[in-house]
Structure formats: C-alpha cells, structure tokens
C-alpha cells in the first residue's frame, strides 16, 4: 500500500511540484540573500566613503573656525602688547574671556621661550616643550595629544612683528564630539580616533577594509588625521558591522523564507489535490476495469468534460459493447445457429439446473429424437431444403413443448426437456411423433417427416446431463432399431447392452491384432457334378474369455464401427491364402459386407490377396446382399462391374429376403444366386415355398446364373431342391462348417467308404443316386 | 637648538696696518644660499673707544610702499632715527622690543617722527595699521658692525686686532635673541674672512 502511494501518480506530481517550488524558494532566498548582502556592503562602503568625506570637511571646518578665532586674537594689538611685554595676568584673562565667548576647551598662549599660559588642566614640562617645538616647527592645526586626551588644535602666530608666541585654540576630541560627528552620517559609523600603529597596513591604506571582530564581520575605513606636531599619527576610524547590517535584513529573509515555505506547502497541497482530482477518475476506472475483468457489469460516472470524461465515456461504451458481444458469443456458444434453439451445452446446463433443484411432484424427462431419412432429404433436395426442414421441425417442437425446453444437438437430432404436469410422458411422446410427422411443404417440396423418440427420466435414468443424454440416446437407438416412428423409454438393460457392445468393440479391435479371428469353411455341393464345388469362408472369433462368439453377435458391431473394413480385408486375404492349396475346381466364397463393399479400397484388397496367394481370380467368389441396391443402385452396379472386370465371381446372397427386386437381376449378370435359408426351411411344410424355389431356379437358369440353396438340413429338402433344378446346396445336411485343416479330408476320394466323418457326403451321394 | 655651524676655513691675510684688520664674512643658510640683512658685530676683547660711534649710512627708517626701508638698520646706542613717511597712507610705527618700546602714532605723508635708541639690542618694528610691515633696528655699542648684502657678504674694515667676539644676528635666526656669538681672534695681518652658516626660521 505504502509502495503504491509512493509510486502513485499523485505522489509523483506532488513531489515534483513541491520540489520545483522549493527549488525556486531556495534560489530566490539565495539570490535575495546575496543581493541584500552585496547591497548592504555597497551601502556601507558608500556611507563610509561619504562619511569619511563629511567628517573630513567638518574637521577642516572646525580647524578653520578655530584658526580664524586664534588669528583674530593673535592680531589684536592689545593682546600682542600684553604678549610682547610678558603681561601674564592680562594674557590669561584675555584667553579666559575668549574661551568662554567661543566655547573653547582650551585657549592657550605659548611664548617662543616655551612659556605656556592659560592651559586648563595639568601640562607636564615635557609636554609644554613638545608643544612649543611643534609650534616652532610651524604646526598650525591637527590632533594635539595631551596625556591621553585628544584635541582638535589650531595655532596662530603672534607677531610683534616678529613671532613672540602663539595662540593655541583647542577643542577636545572626546566622546561628546565623536557623538556629534557620528550623527552626521546616515548610519552610525562609530567614528573613533585610533593610533595608526594600532591598525594593520591594509587598514591604514585608506581603503575600506574588512575585519572580523568576535562573531561579527566589520567593514572599516581609516582616514589619516593631521597631527599637531610630532605626536603619534592618529587616524579616524569608521567601522560598521556587516553582520549587524545584514541582521537588519533578517526579517525580510525570514519573511521570504516563511512565504517560500508557505508557498511550497500550498504547492504540495494544491498539486496533491489536483493530482487527486486527476487520478481519482483513473482509480475509479481501474476499479471498474477490475470488476469488468471479474465478469461484473460496471459503469463509471462521467463527471467531467475533459479527456478523462471522454475516457470514462469510452470505457462505458466499451463495457456495453463488450457485454453485448459477450451475450452474442454466449448465445452463439449456447444456441444453434440455424434454428436458434439451445445447443447441447445449454441442454447440459438446463439438466444440471433441474437436477440440482428438483421440483417436487413433477417428473422431468429428456426426449431425444431424430428425423427418419433426413440424409435422403439433404442428398436429394439439397442442404437449403434440409435446413428449412430442420427449422420447420424446430418450430413444431417449440409449439408442442409450449413452455418446455427444446435443443438441437446437431444434424437432425433434437432434445426436449418436459415435465409431466400437462401430459404424461407417454402421451407427450405420441403428441411429439404426431406433430413431427405432419406432412409439410418446404421450398416447394412436399415432405413427410418421420421420427423416433428415446426417453430418459431425470432422476431414475440419470442424475447428470451426460448420463441422461446417453440413456435417452440409447432409448432412441432402440426405438429406431425396433422400427421407425416409435418411441422407447430407457431401460437399464439398454445400458448394459450398450456397455457390452462397447467392450466387444474394444475386444474386436484387439482380436485382429492378436489373431483371435479365424475362418471356418462350409462346403457348397454341386448336385449335377456330385462333388464339392466351393467352400464359403465363415468368420469366427475365438474370444480369450468368452469363447467362440457367433458372427451375428459381432459382425453388425463391426459394421457399425467400421471395423468390418480391416476385418473383411483380412478375411479375403486369409481365404485366398488357404484356398490356393485346394484343387483348381474348388472355389472360395467370401461374404462382403455392404460397408466393406462401399469402401473404395476393396478392389485393391482383392488384387493384393490374389497376387499374394496366386489364386486364380475365377476361383474367388464374392457374396453380396440385396441391401446394396437399396441405397444407391447405380454406384453399386458400377462397383460390381469393376469387380467383375478383375475376373472374380459375384454371388447374390440371401436372395428372397427384404427388399427383393427382380430388376437388379436384370441389371447385373450375377454368377450365382443364393436362395435364403428361410425358403428352404418351409419347403416341407408349404407348397408355396416349393413354387418359389421353382420360379427362382427357373429365372436363374434363364439368366444363366447358378443357384445355391442355403441351410439344407435333411434329405427331404435336398430331394425337393434337386427336383426343382437347384444346382448347388449348402447346409448341415451335407456338412457343417469345418476348420481349414479338415477341408482336405472332406475332399479326398471315399477310400474307406465307411468313414464315419463322411456322413454327409454319403448322404449326398445316396440322395444323388436316389435322384438318378 | 640654536645651531649654527661655523664652517670656518680661516685664512688670515695680513693688513697693511699691524693693529687692525678687515673682516669679511659670508653668511649662508642651511641650504648654502646667501642670507642678506644679517647683522655682524665684532666686540674686541679689549673694548672699544669711548668716542661716539658713527656709521657711514643715514640713521633713517623710511616708510615707503607699505614697507620699512631699509629692512634692517644698524644704529649706534644713543642714535636718533628718523621715521619719514613717503607713503600716501598713514603709518603707526610701534616696537615692543625690550631695548626700545615706543609708538609713533599715525603720521602721514611727508611727516617725520624720530626716536632715540638708548639701549643696545634688536628692535622689531611693526605698523599697527599694516601687519605686513616689518623692520628691524639693530642698536649696537660697537663701531665694528655691518649687514650682509644681497650676496650674503659683509665687510667690516679696521677691526681692532686681537681676540674678539663675533656676533651674528638675523631677525629669523633660530637662536635666543636671534643671534649667535663666536670667539674670534682678529689677526693683525689685515684681512679676516669668515663664512657663517645660519639656520633660519
């Protein structure tokens, strides 16, 4: 959190502006301080120079005044008379009087002999002599030092007419006088008289010098003073404390500093507030974006008209648009694009929801249905018509179900979730079939739809969508299996059956690889030649756990799963391999499943098997069923012709059952027709059966085809068949299917004549003999 | 204080008379410049004759062009000096000098006052009206006296030979009473030459 605050935009802005202002304040203060310092120093220097000049002039003026007064006295004839005659009392009184009148500190007469009259105070002889010497040396004005007292002194010569002495007028250069002087300058320059020797050379130079006194920086200027006589040179020193001068500006600097600090704080607060104002909408946007990311719907209030306001508007619009698209995508994900119905996913959710919150007293059921022969509609009338039909069906389903739930699972599969409040499930199933089966006109085509329905009850038949859907599908599968236009409720056995099929499918897959499949051979007996003319290869599965599994149990499964293709190929190859060891007149017959037949690789498989085994094509006989002609007669015929071109024989298996048509007998010259066993079984009990056999054999003979009767089990049947002109027979009466190793024994000439294993051929031979 | 240097290169030349000599003195200041109006007097140790002293110049101190003329006048004791005024203005001559204190109050053009000097010494004359006027009368009691000319030379003839005291006076001389004395042996050979160097104010 702390880091977030430190790194936030607000903090950055605030820090930036606060630092900026602080820097400006510091710079301003520094400049101001330097400016003030420089100004103060210049001001002080200037004051000192001008002060020194003023003092100089004032002192000069004082000297002039004093000198003038002295000269007046010295020129006075009476005074000169008194001086010349050495009239000391008169001189003293005259000086006294003048001192009072001119307010002088000292008015002294000094004779050329060194006599001093009128000095107020004590004057040592030495000093008197020094004074006289100074006067004799011509001193007229200057600082006169008597003891420790300084005087501004001037002297005037008394000439009578030769110099007989001097009048010396002097004023004390004491504190009072200094104070008077100091008042002359704008600032107190603290003038004082200092012996030149007490000053440093630079200070004596007359320029303004700097001096550090204690903790103060002083500026100091010394002006030389004229000395009266040979006294020690004295200087007038002016000084001023720069520190104190700057101190007077301190309030301004403090005020500046205070203003600067206030400004900095204000700038910081201001920029913080501004940044907050800028970043708050950003934070709001951030929070909204997070909510949107979590899948919520969020809108940001638009409060400003600036860029942020525009951003907020764009954000809101984006959220709306994204939401709309999400709804579309969700709808697309959960609904079928063609019919608008729910799809399998939504169905699953619906079922899960119902399962999670079961309604008391109601029983929900899942109805799965698909359309009969929808593929034909698509193939013959085109996909647009097929789609339109699906939409029509969807509409009907919605009508039927009213407030129930309808989903399209894909292709022509639909599912409905319905409760049993309005109708019982049985009645609803009837309603459903009736509604779907209503004839309709789609794209100008009249179509009569048909449907089968599988029903699974939510709860008993499955708690979850997956199970329920699977079970309903199983029921549908069973319903379709039992005939179209019906319905079936799911039963637990269906599930077991389905699982068994699934396991078998897996096992069958393994069986090819592990060699659990093998072939049995059932002979076909040529009645006219009285010998075995061919063997039909019959597939067997030796399951490692369940033992031998009959073909009817796994062939349909193999056809459903497509495994029949590799299995069928193996059968052809294996059959050819084994048959090549047989006598040349013995053919091998192999059943070809419709699925296998439609596989384009069949020709290649046959060619390869023939090539591998070296078997003559004419010894291979493919048995196909009538059902091949139902779906697509033209394609079937073309395939048959290409097979025939390979040189192999083609037989029509199970003739007479299901959708038998004579037209394809005319279309394709089969080599053989195999009469279905159902006709053979009825031979002994029904005269009609005999007539049918008769007509088939007659027809086949007319068309140049052989006939084989399947499932011949007794002599009676054999007799009738022989009588009716059937050329070949096959069945238990002659021989049940045998292993490949037994084939040779069966075909060997009857050496022993009593071999018990040759029972069937014996029968045949007997029958043959009988017939003759 | 009263320094004066006698840089004496004494060369005595014998005069024609055996008992008298002419004394030549050259007076210069500290810078070697000749000093005019320096009064040189010689007092022989043997004394002077009692007969009145007479000098070759007139005993007159003229006031002309607001100045005393001559600036320095040598008179013998007892001489009466006339003070004729040839200026258009009046003068008020005074003296505070000890040998003769007097005032000749306000006399006009072509008026003459006189005063008799009875004591030897230097008398400084001033005018009470004109402070710039200054003149000196040197009252001497010896006949051997003279003042230097513009070249600083003075020649005193017929000085009695033998030891004597030479006194030099100048109004601006830095000495007590503005004068200095030296012992001098006046040789009878006739010619004595001296150079005197004085310090002036």
Coordinates of N, CA and C in Angstrom, one line a residue, chain A residues 288-365:
Chain A
X288 N -13.4 -0.1 -11.8 CA -14.4 -0.6 -12.8 C -13.8 -1.7 -13.7
X289 N -12.6 -1.4 -14.2 CA -12.0 -2.4 -15.1 C -11.8 -3.7 -14.4
X290 N -11.4 -3.7 -13.1 CA -11.2 -4.9 -12.3 C -12.5 -5.7 -12.2
X291 N -13.6 -4.9 -11.9 CA -14.9 -5.5 -11.8 C -15.3 -6.2 -13.1
X292 N -15.0 -5.4 -14.2 CA -15.4 -6.0 -15.5 C -14.6 -7.2 -15.8
X293 N -13.3 -7.2 -15.4 CA -12.5 -8.4 -15.6 C -13.0 -9.6 -14.8
X294 N -13.6 -9.3 -13.6 CA -14.2 -10.4 -12.9 C -15.6 -10.8 -13.4
X295 N -16.0 -10.2 -14.5 CA -17.2 -10.6 -15.1 C -18.4 -9.8 -14.7
X296 N -18.2 -8.8 -13.8 CA -19.3 -8.0 -13.4 C -19.6 -6.9 -14.5
X297 N -20.8 -6.3 -14.4 CA -21.1 -5.2 -15.2 C -20.8 -3.9 -14.5
X298 N -20.0 -3.0 -15.0 CA -19.6 -1.8 -14.3 C -19.6 -0.7 -15.2
X299 N -20.1 0.5 -14.7 CA -20.1 1.7 -15.4 C -19.5 2.8 -14.5
X300 N -18.8 3.7 -15.2 CA -18.1 4.8 -14.5 C -18.9 6.1 -14.7
X301 N -19.2 6.7 -13.6 CA -19.9 8.0 -13.7 C -19.1 9.0 -14.4
X302 N -19.6 9.7 -15.4 CA -18.9 10.7 -16.2 C -19.2 12.1 -15.5
X303 N -18.2 12.6 -14.9 CA -18.4 13.9 -14.2 C -17.7 15.1 -14.8
X304 N -16.8 14.8 -15.7 CA -16.0 15.9 -16.3 C -16.2 15.9 -17.8
X305 N -15.8 17.0 -18.4 CA -15.9 17.1 -19.9 C -14.6 17.0 -20.5
X306 N -13.5 16.7 -19.7 CA -12.2 16.7 -20.3 C -11.9 15.3 -20.8
X307 N -10.5 15.1 -21.0 CA -10.1 13.8 -21.6 C -10.5 12.6 -20.7
X308 N -10.5 12.8 -19.4 CA -10.8 11.7 -18.5 C -12.3 11.4 -18.7
X309 N -13.1 12.5 -18.9 CA -14.5 12.3 -19.1 C -14.8 11.5 -20.4
X310 N -14.0 11.9 -21.4 CA -14.1 11.1 -22.7 C -13.7 9.7 -22.5
X311 N -12.6 9.5 -21.7 CA -12.1 8.1 -21.5 C -13.2 7.3 -20.7
X312 N -13.9 8.0 -19.7 CA -14.9 7.3 -19.0 C -16.0 6.9 -19.9
X313 N -16.4 7.8 -20.8 CA -17.5 7.5 -21.8 C -17.1 6.4 -22.6
X314 N -15.9 6.4 -23.1 CA -15.4 5.3 -24.0 C -15.4 4.0 -23.2
X315 N -15.0 4.1 -22.0 CA -14.9 2.9 -21.1 C -16.3 2.3 -21.0
X316 N -17.3 3.2 -20.7 CA -18.7 2.7 -20.5 C -19.2 2.1 -21.8
X317 N -18.9 2.8 -22.9 CA -19.3 2.3 -24.2 C -18.7 0.9 -24.5
X318 N -17.4 0.8 -24.1 CA -16.6 -0.4 -24.3 C -17.3 -1.5 -23.5
X319 N -17.6 -1.2 -22.2 CA -18.2 -2.2 -21.4 C -19.5 -2.7 -22.0
X320 N -20.3 -1.7 -22.4 CA -21.6 -2.1 -23.0 C -21.4 -3.0 -24.3
X321 N -20.4 -2.5 -25.1 CA -20.2 -3.3 -26.4 C -19.7 -4.7 -26.1
X322 N -18.7 -4.7 -25.2 CA -18.1 -6.0 -24.8 C -19.2 -6.9 -24.3
X323 N -20.0 -6.3 -23.4 CA -21.1 -7.1 -22.8 C -22.1 -7.6 -23.9
X324 N -22.4 -6.7 -24.8 CA -23.3 -7.1 -25.9 C -22.6 -8.3 -26.7
X325 N -21.3 -8.1 -27.0 CA -20.7 -9.1 -27.8 C -20.6 -10.4 -27.0
X326 N -20.4 -10.2 -25.7 CA -20.3 -11.4 -24.8 C -21.6 -12.2 -24.8
X327 N -22.7 -11.4 -24.8 CA -24.0 -12.0 -24.8 C -24.2 -12.7 -26.1
X328 N -23.7 -12.1 -27.2 CA -23.9 -12.7 -28.5 C -23.1 -14.0 -28.5
X329 N -21.8 -13.9 -28.0 CA -20.9 -15.1 -28.1 C -21.5 -16.2 -27.2
X330 N -22.0 -15.7 -26.0 CA -22.6 -16.7 -25.1 C -23.8 -17.4 -25.8
X331 N -24.6 -16.5 -26.5 CA -25.8 -17.0 -27.2 C -25.4 -18.0 -28.2
X332 N -24.3 -17.6 -29.0 CA -23.8 -18.5 -30.0 C -23.2 -19.8 -29.4
X333 N -22.6 -19.6 -28.3 CA -22.0 -20.8 -27.6 C -23.0 -21.7 -27.1
X334 N -24.2 -21.2 -26.8 CA -25.2 -22.0 -26.1 C -26.4 -22.3 -27.1
X335 N -26.4 -21.7 -28.3 CA -27.5 -21.9 -29.1 C -27.1 -22.4 -30.5
X336 N -28.0 -23.0 -31.2 CA -27.8 -23.5 -32.5 C -28.0 -22.3 -33.5
X337 N -27.0 -22.2 -34.4 CA -27.1 -21.0 -35.3 C -28.2 -21.1 -36.3
X338 N -28.6 -22.3 -36.6 CA -29.6 -22.5 -37.7 C -31.0 -22.2 -37.1
X339 N -31.3 -22.9 -36.1 CA -32.7 -22.9 -35.6 C -32.9 -21.9 -34.4
X340 N -31.8 -21.5 -33.8 CA -32.0 -20.6 -32.7 C -32.3 -21.4 -31.4
X341 N -32.4 -22.7 -31.5 CA -32.6 -23.5 -30.3 C -31.4 -23.6 -29.5
X342 N -31.6 -24.0 -28.2 CA -30.5 -24.3 -27.3 C -29.6 -25.4 -27.9
X343 N -28.3 -25.4 -27.6 CA -27.5 -26.4 -28.1 C -27.2 -27.5 -27.0
X344 N -26.3 -28.4 -27.3 CA -26.0 -29.4 -26.3 C -25.5 -28.9 -25.0
X345 N -24.7 -27.8 -25.1 CA -24.1 -27.2 -23.8 C -25.2 -26.7 -22.9
X346 N -26.1 -25.9 -23.6 CA -27.2 -25.3 -22.8 C -28.1 -26.4 -22.2
X347 N -28.3 -27.4 -23.0 CA -29.1 -28.5 -22.6 C -28.5 -29.1 -21.3
X348 N -27.2 -29.3 -21.4 CA -26.5 -29.8 -20.2 C -26.7 -29.0 -19.0
X349 N -26.6 -27.7 -19.2 CA -26.8 -26.7 -18.1 C -28.2 -26.8 -17.5
X350 N -29.2 -26.9 -18.5 CA -30.6 -27.0 -18.1 C -30.8 -28.2 -17.2
X351 N -30.3 -29.3 -17.7 CA -30.5 -30.6 -17.0 C -29.8 -30.5 -15.6
X352 N -28.6 -29.9 -15.6 CA -27.9 -29.8 -14.3 C -28.7 -29.0 -13.4
X353 N -29.2 -27.9 -13.9 CA -30.0 -27.0 -13.0 C -31.2 -27.7 -12.5
X354 N -31.9 -28.4 -13.4 CA -33.1 -29.2 -12.9 C -32.7 -30.3 -11.9
X355 N -31.6 -30.9 -12.2 CA -31.1 -31.9 -11.3 C -30.8 -31.4 -9.9
X356 N -30.2 -30.2 -9.9 CA -29.8 -29.6 -8.7 C -31.0 -29.1 -7.9
X357 N -32.0 -28.7 -8.6 CA -33.2 -28.2 -7.8 C -34.4 -28.9 -8.3
X358 N -34.6 -30.2 -8.0 CA -35.7 -30.9 -8.5 C -37.1 -30.4 -7.9
X359 N -38.0 -30.3 -8.8 CA -39.3 -29.8 -8.4 C -40.2 -30.9 -7.9
X360 N -40.7 -30.7 -6.7 CA -41.5 -31.8 -6.1 C -42.7 -32.1 -6.8
X361 N -43.1 -33.3 -7.0 CA -44.3 -33.7 -7.6 C -44.2 -33.7 -9.1
X362 N -43.1 -33.3 -9.7 CA -43.0 -33.3 -11.1 C -41.9 -34.2 -11.5
X363 N -42.1 -34.8 -12.7 CA -41.0 -35.7 -13.2 C -40.6 -35.1 -14.5
X364 N -39.3 -34.7 -14.6 CA -38.8 -34.2 -15.9 C -38.3 -35.4 -16.7
X365 N -38.5 -35.3 -18.0 CA -37.9 -36.3 -18.9 C -37.2 -35.7 -20.0

